[in-house]
PDB file of C-alpha atoms in Angstrom:
ATOM      1  CA  MET A   1       8.418 -77.896 -47.703  1.00 72.00           C
ATOM      2  CA  TYR A   2       9.870 -74.713 -46.297  1.00 78.00           C
ATOM      3  CA  LYS A   3      11.543 -73.738 -43.061  1.00 82.00           C
ATOM      4  CA  LYS A   4      10.001 -70.573 -41.663  1.00 87.00           C
ATOM      5  CA  ALA A   5      12.020 -67.736 -40.183  1.00 89.00           C
ATOM      6  CA  TYR A   6      11.620 -64.005 -39.790  1.00 92.00           C
ATOM      7  CA  GLY A   7      13.628 -60.830 -39.658  1.00 93.00           C
ATOM      8  CA  ILE A   8      13.470 -57.709 -37.503  1.00 95.00           C
ATOM      9  CA  ILE A   9      14.648 -54.377 -38.911  1.00 95.00           C
ATOM     10  CA  GLU A  10      15.356 -51.417 -36.656  1.00 95.00           C
ATOM     11  CA  THR A  11      16.161 -48.166 -38.410  1.00 94.00           C
ATOM     12  CA  LEU A  12      19.273 -46.403 -37.108  1.00 94.00           C
ATOM     13  CA  ALA A  13      18.702 -43.508 -39.514  1.00 92.00           C
ATOM     14  CA  PRO A  14      15.708 -42.386 -41.581  1.00 91.00           C
ATOM     15  CA  LEU A  15      14.790 -44.991 -44.194  1.00 89.00           C
ATOM     16  CA  HIS A  16      13.550 -44.176 -47.702  1.00 85.00           C
ATOM     17  CA  VAL A  17      12.372 -47.021 -49.926  1.00 84.00           C
ATOM     18  CA  GLY A  18      10.119 -45.810 -52.703  1.00 78.00           C
ATOM     19  CA  ALA A  19       9.711 -44.042 -55.992  1.00 66.00           C
ATOM     20  CA  THR A  20      12.204 -41.501 -57.242  1.00 57.00           C
ATOM     21  CA  ALA A  21       9.357 -39.185 -58.172  1.00 52.00           C
ATOM     22  CA  GLY A  22       5.656 -38.924 -57.487  1.00 47.00           C
ATOM     23  CA  GLU A  23       2.563 -36.827 -58.083  1.00 44.00           C
ATOM     24  CA  GLU A  24       2.186 -34.915 -61.330  1.00 42.00           C
ATOM     25  CA  SER A  25       4.817 -32.330 -60.389  1.00 48.00           C
ATOM     26  CA  GLY A  26       7.469 -35.024 -60.099  1.00 48.00           C
ATOM     27  CA  ASN A  27       9.155 -33.474 -57.066  1.00 49.00           C
ATOM     28  CA  LEU A  28       8.114 -35.812 -54.236  1.00 56.00           C
ATOM     29  CA  ASN A  29      10.153 -38.862 -53.261  1.00 61.00           C
ATOM     30  CA  LEU A  30       7.367 -41.021 -51.825  1.00 77.00           C
ATOM     31  CA  ILE A  31       7.877 -44.179 -49.790  1.00 81.00           C
ATOM     32  CA  PHE A  32       6.132 -47.464 -50.539  1.00 85.00           C
ATOM     33  CA  ARG A  33       3.061 -48.059 -48.360  1.00 86.00           C
ATOM     34  CA  ASP A  34       0.780 -50.845 -47.273  1.00 85.00           C
ATOM     35  CA  GLN A  35      -2.506 -50.476 -49.150  1.00 86.00           C
ATOM     36  CA  PHE A  36      -4.708 -50.979 -46.066  1.00 88.00           C
ATOM     37  CA  THR A  37      -2.985 -49.154 -43.200  1.00 89.00           C
ATOM     38  CA  GLN A  38      -1.091 -46.655 -45.403  1.00 88.00           C
ATOM     39  CA  THR A  39       2.049 -47.276 -43.355  1.00 91.00           C
ATOM     40  CA  GLY A  40       5.508 -47.634 -44.856  1.00 89.00           C
ATOM     41  CA  ILE A  41       6.821 -50.978 -46.089  1.00 91.00           C
ATOM     42  CA  ILE A  42      10.073 -52.369 -47.477  1.00 91.00           C
ATOM     43  CA  PRO A  43       9.444 -54.639 -50.503  1.00 90.00           C
ATOM     44  CA  GLY A  44      10.857 -58.152 -50.276  1.00 89.00           C
ATOM     45  CA  SER A  45      12.856 -57.471 -53.440  1.00 85.00           C
ATOM     46  CA  SER A  46      14.757 -54.664 -51.681  1.00 88.00           C
ATOM     47  CA  ILE A  47      15.713 -56.931 -48.756  1.00 89.00           C
ATOM     48  CA  ARG A  48      16.646 -59.769 -51.096  1.00 88.00           C
ATOM     49  CA  GLY A  49      18.816 -57.509 -53.261  1.00 84.00           C
ATOM     50  CA  ARG A  50      20.699 -56.105 -50.274  1.00 86.00           C
ATOM     51  CA  LEU A  51      21.373 -59.529 -48.741  1.00 85.00           C
ATOM     52  CA  ARG A  52      22.533 -60.823 -52.116  1.00 84.00           C
ATOM     53  CA  SER A  53      25.009 -57.953 -52.295  1.00 81.00           C
ATOM     54  CA  GLU A  54      26.154 -58.451 -48.685  1.00 77.00           C
ATOM     55  CA  MET A  55      26.830 -62.153 -49.285  1.00 77.00           C
ATOM     56  CA  ARG A  56      29.072 -61.292 -52.196  1.00 74.00           C
ATOM     57  CA  LEU A  57      30.979 -58.664 -50.241  1.00 72.00           C
ATOM     58  CA  ILE A  58      31.385 -60.548 -46.953  1.00 66.00           C
ATOM     59  CA  ALA A  59      31.882 -64.137 -48.055  1.00 58.00           C
ATOM     60  CA  GLY A  60      32.801 -63.711 -51.702  1.00 57.00           C
ATOM     61  CA  GLU A  61      30.198 -66.323 -52.554  1.00 60.00           C
ATOM     62  CA  ASP A  62      28.167 -66.751 -55.682  1.00 64.00           C
ATOM     63  CA  ALA A  63      24.751 -65.726 -54.353  1.00 72.00           C
ATOM     64  CA  THR A  64      22.894 -67.222 -57.310  1.00 76.00           C
ATOM     65  CA  TYR A  65      22.386 -70.527 -55.485  1.00 75.00           C
ATOM     66  CA  TRP A  66      20.418 -68.856 -52.670  1.00 78.00           C
ATOM     67  CA  TYR A  67      18.769 -65.925 -54.415  1.00 79.00           C
ATOM     68  CA  GLY A  68      18.372 -67.119 -57.997  1.00 74.00           C
ATOM     69  CA  ASN A  69      19.661 -65.477 -61.160  1.00 70.00           C
ATOM     70  CA  GLU A  70      19.438 -61.740 -61.542  1.00 63.00           C
ATOM     71  CA  ALA A  71      16.709 -60.414 -63.799  1.00 59.00           C
ATOM     72  CA  GLY A  72      17.947 -59.807 -67.328  1.00 54.00           C
ATOM     73  CA  SER A  73      21.012 -62.042 -67.022  1.00 53.00           C
ATOM     74  CA  GLU A  74      21.825 -64.681 -69.608  1.00 54.00           C
ATOM     75  CA  GLN A  75      21.285 -67.380 -66.997  1.00 52.00           C
ATOM     76  CA  SER A  76      17.777 -66.141 -66.182  1.00 47.00           C
ATOM     77  CA  ASP A  77      16.882 -66.147 -69.881  1.00 47.00           C
ATOM     78  CA  ASN A  78      17.948 -69.761 -70.316  1.00 51.00           C
ATOM     79  CA  ASN A  79      17.017 -71.275 -66.944  1.00 55.00           C
ATOM     80  CA  ASN A  80      14.183 -70.990 -64.467  1.00 50.00           C
ATOM     81  CA  ASN A  81      16.434 -70.840 -61.424  1.00 64.00           C
ATOM     82  CA  GLU A  82      14.132 -70.571 -58.408  1.00 73.00           C
ATOM     83  CA  SER A  83      15.645 -69.006 -55.310  1.00 80.00           C
ATOM     84  CA  ILE A  84      16.128 -71.098 -52.174  1.00 82.00           C
ATOM     85  CA  VAL A  85      15.208 -68.205 -49.840  1.00 86.00           C
ATOM     86  CA  LYS A  86      11.853 -66.417 -50.204  1.00 88.00           C
ATOM     87  CA  PHE A  87      11.230 -62.911 -48.842  1.00 89.00           C
ATOM     88  CA  GLU A  88       7.989 -61.097 -48.091  1.00 91.00           C
ATOM     89  CA  TYR A  89       7.680 -57.372 -47.510  1.00 92.00           C
ATOM     90  CA  ALA A  90       8.618 -55.804 -44.179  1.00 93.00           C
ATOM     91  CA  SER A  91       5.795 -53.963 -42.417  1.00 94.00           C
ATOM     92  CA  VAL A  92       5.935 -51.465 -39.563  1.00 94.00           C
ATOM     93  CA  LEU A  93       5.584 -53.018 -36.130  1.00 95.00           C
ATOM     94  CA  TRP A  94       6.303 -49.944 -33.970  1.00 95.00           C
ATOM     95  CA  LEU A  95       6.597 -46.382 -35.213  1.00 94.00           C
ATOM     96  CA  PRO A  96       8.233 -43.678 -33.045  1.00 94.00           C
ATOM     97  CA  VAL A  97       6.225 -40.455 -32.832  1.00 92.00           C
ATOM     98  CA  PHE A  98       7.165 -37.192 -31.129  1.00 89.00           C
ATOM     99  CA  CYS A  99       4.974 -36.523 -28.109  1.00 86.00           C
ATOM    100  CA  PRO A 100       5.538 -33.541 -25.773  1.00 83.00           C
ATOM    101  CA  GLY A 101       6.563 -34.706 -22.310  1.00 78.00           C
ATOM    102  CA  GLN A 102       7.744 -38.188 -23.380  1.00 81.00           C
ATOM    103  CA  PRO A 103       9.425 -37.203 -25.813  1.00 87.00           C
ATOM    104  CA  ILE A 104       8.895 -40.342 -27.970  1.00 90.00           C
ATOM    105  CA  VAL A 105       5.932 -42.725 -28.032  1.00 91.00           C
ATOM    106  CA  TRP A 106       5.994 -45.884 -30.127  1.00 93.00           C
ATOM    107  CA  VAL A 107       2.697 -46.429 -31.959  1.00 94.00           C
ATOM    108  CA  SER A 108       1.184 -49.550 -33.516  1.00 94.00           C
ATOM    109  CA  SER A 109      -2.262 -50.862 -34.448  1.00 94.00           C
ATOM    110  CA  PRO A 110      -4.079 -54.224 -34.157  1.00 94.00           C
ATOM    111  CA  ARG A 111      -3.535 -55.066 -37.838  1.00 94.00           C
ATOM    112  CA  LEU A 112       0.219 -54.472 -37.616  1.00 94.00           C
ATOM    113  CA  LEU A 113       0.457 -56.535 -34.411  1.00 94.00           C
ATOM    114  CA  GLN A 114      -1.622 -59.295 -36.005  1.00 94.00           C
ATOM    115  CA  ARG A 115       0.915 -59.645 -38.806  1.00 94.00           C
ATOM    116  CA  TYR A 116       3.755 -59.880 -36.268  1.00 94.00           C
ATOM    117  CA  LYS A 117       1.780 -62.524 -34.382  1.00 93.00           C
ATOM    118  CA  ARG A 118       1.253 -64.520 -37.577  1.00 93.00           C
ATOM    119  CA  ILE A 119       4.924 -64.301 -38.538  1.00 93.00           C
ATOM    120  CA  ALA A 120       6.599 -64.952 -35.160  1.00 90.00           C
ATOM    121  CA  GLY A 121       3.824 -66.527 -33.095  1.00 87.00           C
ATOM    122  CA  ASP A 122       5.260 -70.051 -33.281  1.00 86.00           C
ATOM    123  CA  VAL A 123       8.768 -68.932 -32.260  1.00 86.00           C
ATOM    124  CA  VAL A 124       8.560 -66.056 -29.789  1.00 86.00           C
ATOM    125  CA  GLN A 125       7.983 -67.012 -26.155  1.00 85.00           C
ATOM    126  CA  VAL A 126       6.741 -64.421 -23.677  1.00 84.00           C
ATOM    127  CA  GLN A 127       5.988 -64.194 -19.981  1.00 82.00           C
ATOM    128  CA  VAL A 128       2.312 -63.556 -19.186  1.00 79.00           C
ATOM    129  CA  ASP A 129       1.076 -63.643 -15.571  1.00 78.00           C
ATOM    130  CA  GLY A 130       4.114 -65.673 -14.544  1.00 80.00           C
ATOM    131  CA  GLN A 131       3.596 -68.263 -17.290  1.00 84.00           C
ATOM    132  CA  THR A 132       5.625 -68.862 -20.441  1.00 89.00           C
ATOM    133  CA  LYS A 133       3.471 -68.799 -23.562  1.00 88.00           C
ATOM    134  CA  PHE A 134       3.966 -68.549 -27.288  1.00 89.00           C
ATOM    135  CA  LEU A 135       3.030 -65.252 -28.852  1.00 87.00           C
ATOM    136  CA  LYS A 136       0.308 -66.959 -30.900  1.00 89.00           C
ATOM    137  CA  ASP A 137      -1.479 -67.955 -27.683  1.00 89.00           C
ATOM    138  CA  ILE A 138      -1.969 -64.452 -26.254  1.00 90.00           C
ATOM    139  CA  ASP A 139      -4.528 -61.867 -27.308  1.00 90.00           C
ATOM    140  CA  ILE A 140      -3.687 -58.650 -29.071  1.00 92.00           C
ATOM    141  CA  PRO A 141      -4.430 -55.701 -26.761  1.00 91.00           C
ATOM    142  CA  ALA A 142      -7.420 -53.562 -27.711  1.00 92.00           C
ATOM    143  CA  HIS A 143      -6.888 -50.265 -29.481  1.00 91.00           C
ATOM    144  CA  TYR A 144      -6.113 -47.238 -27.317  1.00 91.00           C
ATOM    145  CA  THR A 145      -4.235 -49.434 -24.862  1.00 92.00           C
ATOM    146  CA  GLY A 146      -1.007 -47.919 -23.545  1.00 90.00           C
ATOM    147  CA  SER A 147       2.138 -49.261 -21.919  1.00 90.00           C
ATOM    148  CA  ARG A 148       2.698 -49.092 -18.166  1.00 87.00           C
ATOM    149  CA  ASN A 149       5.562 -46.599 -18.478  1.00 86.00           C
ATOM    150  CA  LEU A 150       3.556 -44.145 -20.556  1.00 85.00           C
ATOM    151  CA  LYS A 151       3.590 -40.595 -19.198  1.00 82.00           C
ATOM    152  CA  ALA A 152       0.017 -39.461 -19.771  1.00 75.00           C
ATOM    153  CA  LYS A 153      -2.298 -37.034 -18.014  1.00 75.00           C
ATOM    154  CA  PRO A 154      -4.871 -38.871 -15.826  1.00 77.00           C
ATOM    155  CA  LEU A 155      -8.544 -38.215 -16.517  1.00 72.00           C
ATOM    156  CA  PRO A 156     -11.689 -38.995 -14.508  1.00 72.00           C
ATOM    157  CA  GLY A 157     -12.770 -42.617 -14.932  1.00 69.00           C
ATOM    158  CA  GLY A 158      -9.266 -44.096 -15.021  1.00 69.00           C
ATOM    159  CA  THR A 159      -8.393 -42.994 -18.558  1.00 78.00           C
ATOM    160  CA  LYS A 160      -5.366 -40.959 -19.618  1.00 82.00           C
ATOM    161  CA  THR A 161      -4.663 -38.584 -22.459  1.00 85.00           C
ATOM    162  CA  LEU A 162      -1.690 -38.064 -24.771  1.00 84.00           C
ATOM    163  CA  PHE A 163      -1.038 -34.983 -26.869  1.00 82.00           C
ATOM    164  CA  PHE A 164       0.287 -35.344 -30.407  1.00 80.00           C
ATOM    165  CA  ASN A 165       0.821 -32.569 -32.923  1.00 75.00           C
ATOM    166  CA  LEU A 166      -2.570 -33.228 -34.499  1.00 71.00           C
ATOM    167  CA  GLY A 167      -4.583 -33.517 -31.300  1.00 77.00           C
ATOM    168  CA  PHE A 168      -5.283 -35.617 -28.231  1.00 82.00           C
ATOM    169  CA  VAL A 169      -5.428 -39.403 -27.895  1.00 85.00           C
ATOM    170  CA  THR A 170      -7.318 -41.029 -25.037  1.00 86.00           C
ATOM    171  CA  VAL A 171      -5.658 -44.047 -23.414  1.00 88.00           C
ATOM    172  CA  ASN A 172      -8.393 -46.330 -22.075  1.00 88.00           C
ATOM    173  CA  LYS A 173      -6.091 -48.574 -20.035  1.00 87.00           C
ATOM    174  CA  THR A 174      -2.440 -49.499 -19.539  1.00 88.00           C
ATOM    175  CA  VAL A 175      -0.987 -53.023 -19.670  1.00 89.00           C
ATOM    176  CA  ASP A 176       2.384 -54.722 -20.069  1.00 88.00           C
ATOM    177  CA  LEU A 177       3.225 -54.371 -23.788  1.00 90.00           C
ATOM    178  CA  SER A 178       6.722 -55.883 -23.541  1.00 89.00           C
ATOM    179  CA  PRO A 179       5.610 -59.176 -25.220  1.00 90.00           C
ATOM    180  CA  TRP A 180       4.915 -57.193 -28.400  1.00 92.00           C
ATOM    181  CA  PHE A 181       8.404 -55.695 -28.591  1.00 93.00           C
ATOM    182  CA  PRO A 182      10.996 -57.973 -30.258  1.00 91.00           C
ATOM    183  CA  THR A 183      13.558 -57.036 -27.606  1.00 85.00           C
ATOM    184  CA  LYS A 184      11.057 -57.811 -24.778  1.00 82.00           C
ATOM    185  CA  GLN A 185      11.910 -54.363 -23.402  1.00 86.00           C
ATOM    186  CA  GLU A 186       8.806 -52.253 -22.984  1.00 85.00           C
ATOM    187  CA  GLN A 187       8.958 -48.767 -24.457  1.00 90.00           C
ATOM    188  CA  PRO A 188       6.469 -45.925 -23.910  1.00 91.00           C
ATOM    189  CA  ALA A 189       3.846 -47.078 -26.406  1.00 92.00           C
ATOM    190  CA  ILE A 190       0.229 -46.987 -27.440  1.00 93.00           C
ATOM    191  CA  ILE A 191      -1.921 -49.113 -29.747  1.00 94.00           C
ATOM    192  CA  VAL A 192      -4.304 -47.026 -31.848  1.00 92.00           C
ATOM    193  CA  ASP A 193      -7.177 -48.002 -34.122  1.00 92.00           C
ATOM    194  CA  ASP A 194      -6.372 -49.222 -37.643  1.00 91.00           C
ATOM    195  CA  ASN A 195      -8.275 -46.232 -39.024  1.00 91.00           C
ATOM    196  CA  ASP A 196      -5.981 -43.801 -37.175  1.00 89.00           C
ATOM    197  CA  ILE A 197      -2.555 -45.338 -37.766  1.00 91.00           C
ATOM    198  CA  GLY A 198      -2.249 -43.842 -41.271  1.00 89.00           C
ATOM    199  CA  MET A 199      -2.778 -40.280 -40.036  1.00 89.00           C
ATOM    200  CA  ILE A 200      -0.325 -40.717 -37.157  1.00 89.00           C
ATOM    201  CA  HIS A 201       2.129 -42.343 -39.544  1.00 90.00           C
ATOM    202  CA  ASP A 202       2.099 -39.271 -41.798  1.00 87.00           C
ATOM    203  CA  MET A 203       2.693 -37.070 -38.777  1.00 87.00           C
ATOM    204  CA  ALA A 204       5.748 -39.133 -37.763  1.00 88.00           C
ATOM    205  CA  LEU A 205       7.521 -39.308 -41.127  1.00 88.00           C
ATOM    206  CA  TYR A 206      10.953 -37.757 -41.570  1.00 85.00           C
ATOM    207  CA  ARG A 207      10.805 -35.115 -44.299  1.00 82.00           C
ATOM    208  CA  GLN A 208      13.569 -33.173 -45.988  1.00 78.00           C
ATOM    209  CA  SER A 209      13.590 -30.595 -48.785  1.00 74.00           C
ATOM    210  CA  ARG A 210      16.526 -30.783 -51.184  1.00 70.00           C
ATOM    211  CA  VAL A 211      17.747 -28.629 -54.056  1.00 71.00           C
ATOM    212  CA  ARG A 212      20.141 -29.003 -56.961  1.00 68.00           C
ATOM    213  CA  LEU A 213      22.163 -25.815 -57.422  1.00 74.00           C
ATOM    214  CA  LYS A 214      23.725 -24.475 -60.571  1.00 74.00           C
ATOM    215  CA  LEU A 215      27.450 -25.078 -60.858  1.00 73.00           C
ATOM    216  CA  ASP A 216      28.369 -21.387 -60.875  1.00 74.00           C
ATOM    217  CA  GLN A 217      25.575 -19.871 -58.771  1.00 72.00           C
ATOM    218  CA  LYS A 218      23.811 -20.616 -55.509  1.00 71.00           C
ATOM    219  CA  VAL A 219      20.410 -20.780 -57.150  1.00 67.00           C
ATOM    220  CA  VAL A 220      18.154 -23.701 -57.979  1.00 64.00           C
ATOM    221  CA  ASP A 221      19.001 -25.398 -61.263  1.00 64.00           C
ATOM    222  CA  GLY A 222      15.711 -25.506 -63.156  1.00 64.00           C
ATOM    223  CA  ALA A 223      13.304 -27.936 -61.489  1.00 60.00           C
ATOM    224  CA  GLY A 224      15.947 -29.202 -59.081  1.00 61.00           C
ATOM    225  CA  PHE A 225      13.842 -28.715 -55.968  1.00 63.00           C
ATOM    226  CA  PHE A 226      12.215 -31.765 -54.428  1.00 68.00           C
ATOM    227  CA  ASN A 227      11.085 -33.255 -51.128  1.00 73.00           C
ATOM    228  CA  THR A 228      11.908 -36.588 -49.531  1.00 80.00           C
ATOM    229  CA  GLU A 229       9.924 -38.564 -46.969  1.00 83.00           C
ATOM    230  CA  ALA A 230      11.285 -41.477 -44.953  1.00 87.00           C
ATOM    231  CA  LEU A 231      10.474 -43.692 -41.997  1.00 90.00           C
ATOM    232  CA  PRO A 232      11.982 -42.116 -38.872  1.00 93.00           C
ATOM    233  CA  GLU A 233      14.939 -43.381 -36.878  1.00 93.00           C
ATOM    234  CA  GLY A 234      13.832 -45.997 -34.330  1.00 93.00           C
ATOM    235  CA  THR A 235      11.132 -47.617 -36.488  1.00 94.00           C
ATOM    236  CA  ILE A 236      10.803 -51.376 -35.952  1.00 95.00           C
ATOM    237  CA  LEU A 237       9.710 -53.520 -38.905  1.00 95.00           C
ATOM    238  CA  VAL A 238       9.134 -57.262 -39.308  1.00 95.00           C
ATOM    239  CA  PHE A 239       9.193 -59.542 -42.346  1.00 94.00           C
ATOM    240  CA  PRO A 240       8.793 -63.312 -42.855  1.00 94.00           C
ATOM    241  CA  LEU A 241      11.063 -65.486 -44.941  1.00 90.00           C
ATOM    242  CA  ALA A 242      11.030 -69.109 -45.976  1.00 88.00           C
ATOM    243  CA  ILE A 243      13.957 -71.394 -46.825  1.00 85.00           C
ATOM    244  CA  ARG A 244      13.209 -74.253 -49.186  1.00 83.00           C
ATOM    245  CA  ASP A 245      14.319 -77.710 -48.082  1.00 77.00           C
ATOM    246  CA  ASP A 246      17.532 -78.601 -49.843  1.00 71.00           C
ATOM    247  CA  LYS A 247      19.456 -81.882 -49.837  1.00 71.00           C
ATOM    248  CA  SER A 248      22.844 -80.310 -50.514  1.00 70.00           C
ATOM    249  CA  GLY A 249      23.532 -79.787 -46.807  1.00 71.00           C
ATOM    250  CA  LYS A 250      24.426 -76.123 -47.277  1.00 76.00           C
ATOM    251  CA  LYS A 251      23.329 -73.575 -44.672  1.00 80.00           C
ATOM    252  CA  TRP A 252      22.209 -70.090 -45.550  1.00 81.00           C
ATOM    253  CA  GLN A 253      24.491 -67.639 -43.714  1.00 78.00           C
ATOM    254  CA  PRO A 254      23.908 -64.138 -45.120  1.00 81.00           C
ATOM    255  CA  PHE A 255      26.064 -62.460 -42.447  1.00 80.00           C
ATOM    256  CA  ASN A 256      28.908 -64.995 -42.458  1.00 75.00           C
ATOM    257  CA  GLY A 257      27.581 -66.831 -39.395  1.00 73.00           C
ATOM    258  CA  SER A 258      26.299 -63.836 -37.436  1.00 80.00           C
ATOM    259  CA  GLN A 259      22.625 -63.463 -36.579  1.00 85.00           C
ATOM    260  CA  SER A 260      22.494 -59.698 -37.076  1.00 86.00           C
ATOM    261  CA  ALA A 261      24.359 -56.997 -38.954  1.00 86.00           C
ATOM    262  CA  ASP A 262      24.281 -53.307 -39.776  1.00 89.00           C
ATOM    263  CA  ILE A 263      23.199 -52.807 -43.376  1.00 88.00           C
ATOM    264  CA  TYR A 264      21.893 -50.056 -45.629  1.00 90.00           C
ATOM    265  CA  LEU A 265      18.448 -50.374 -47.195  1.00 88.00           C
ATOM    266  CA  GLY A 266      16.693 -48.162 -49.697  1.00 83.00           C
ATOM    267  CA  GLY A 267      17.999 -45.082 -51.409  1.00 78.00           C
ATOM    268  CA  LEU A 268      19.715 -41.783 -50.618  1.00 75.00           C
ATOM    269  CA  GLU A 269      22.540 -43.533 -48.752  1.00 76.00           C
ATOM    270  CA  SER A 270      24.935 -40.744 -49.740  1.00 75.00           C
ATOM    271  CA  ILE A 271      23.085 -38.262 -47.500  1.00 74.00           C
ATOM    272  CA  GLY A 272      22.868 -40.582 -44.515  1.00 78.00           C
ATOM    273  CA  LEU A 273      19.600 -42.435 -45.051  1.00 84.00           C
ATOM    274  CA  GLY A 274      19.002 -46.191 -44.891  1.00 85.00           C
ATOM    275  CA  HIS A 275      21.249 -47.311 -42.001  1.00 91.00           C
ATOM    276  CA  CYS A 276      19.523 -50.263 -40.272  1.00 92.00           C
ATOM    277  CA  GLU A 277      20.165 -53.183 -37.962  1.00 93.00           C
ATOM    278  CA  LEU A 278      18.743 -56.413 -39.355  1.00 93.00           C
ATOM    279  CA  THR A 279      18.332 -59.462 -37.110  1.00 92.00           C
ATOM    280  CA  LEU A 280      17.295 -62.890 -38.408  1.00 91.00           C
ATOM    281  CA  ASN A 281      15.473 -65.302 -36.084  1.00 88.00           C
ATOM    282  CA  GLY A 282      14.408 -68.915 -36.365  1.00 81.00           C
ATOM    283  CA  LEU A 283      17.163 -70.058 -38.753  1.00 76.00           C
TER     284      LEU A 283
END
């Protein structure tokens, strides 16, 4: 049996988790993506590796008991040491997008909200029409539903319109979307169709061109020109985890007793990417 819990990641800086090179030219640093929505993800192995490292640094503990032996170690070759804590990938829950007049609108889709509902539905309690309910007991708002504090241009028939860089989005109705934010604080937001979230996601990504210069000249060194894409600052992601029942009486405390901590995930930390706040719930 396993105890279920989940984690919330909020990016405090752009976040790049992906391949070091992509396409045939080899000059694109692409992020990992969900195969259905084409939105960015953080693999469970990346979260597990970072928490293993943090446990060593903060508590000076041998993390092997919780996370298993490292791949390629002598212990892993001789023993099948299963980890106590299991991690799944982190998916986007809300993605901040630039929108003239807002200036930021957080965007999600029914599929992304459905995963959050599956992960946290038994734990998160929300207020709906003056009643306290679990998240699993409320319906996911329909696509093209906006938040109440959304600044959108009214149209005939009660609809509103938002302008993004790639065109207009029609908001069919506005409701209280605070139950779908982990902080319970409603942000200017809209839920779009699953077919549209990938296009909006590409529009919202942080992109940066980088070069490697020659040591003695300010010119590009060979093929040292490449681009990087990353999830923007303010992205909210969610991931489930499971803790296997153990009779030793030990308690998993990755942040030395604290529920949340600032950590770095992904690559390109040396140029300011990867700073996140990670909060664990349900432990």
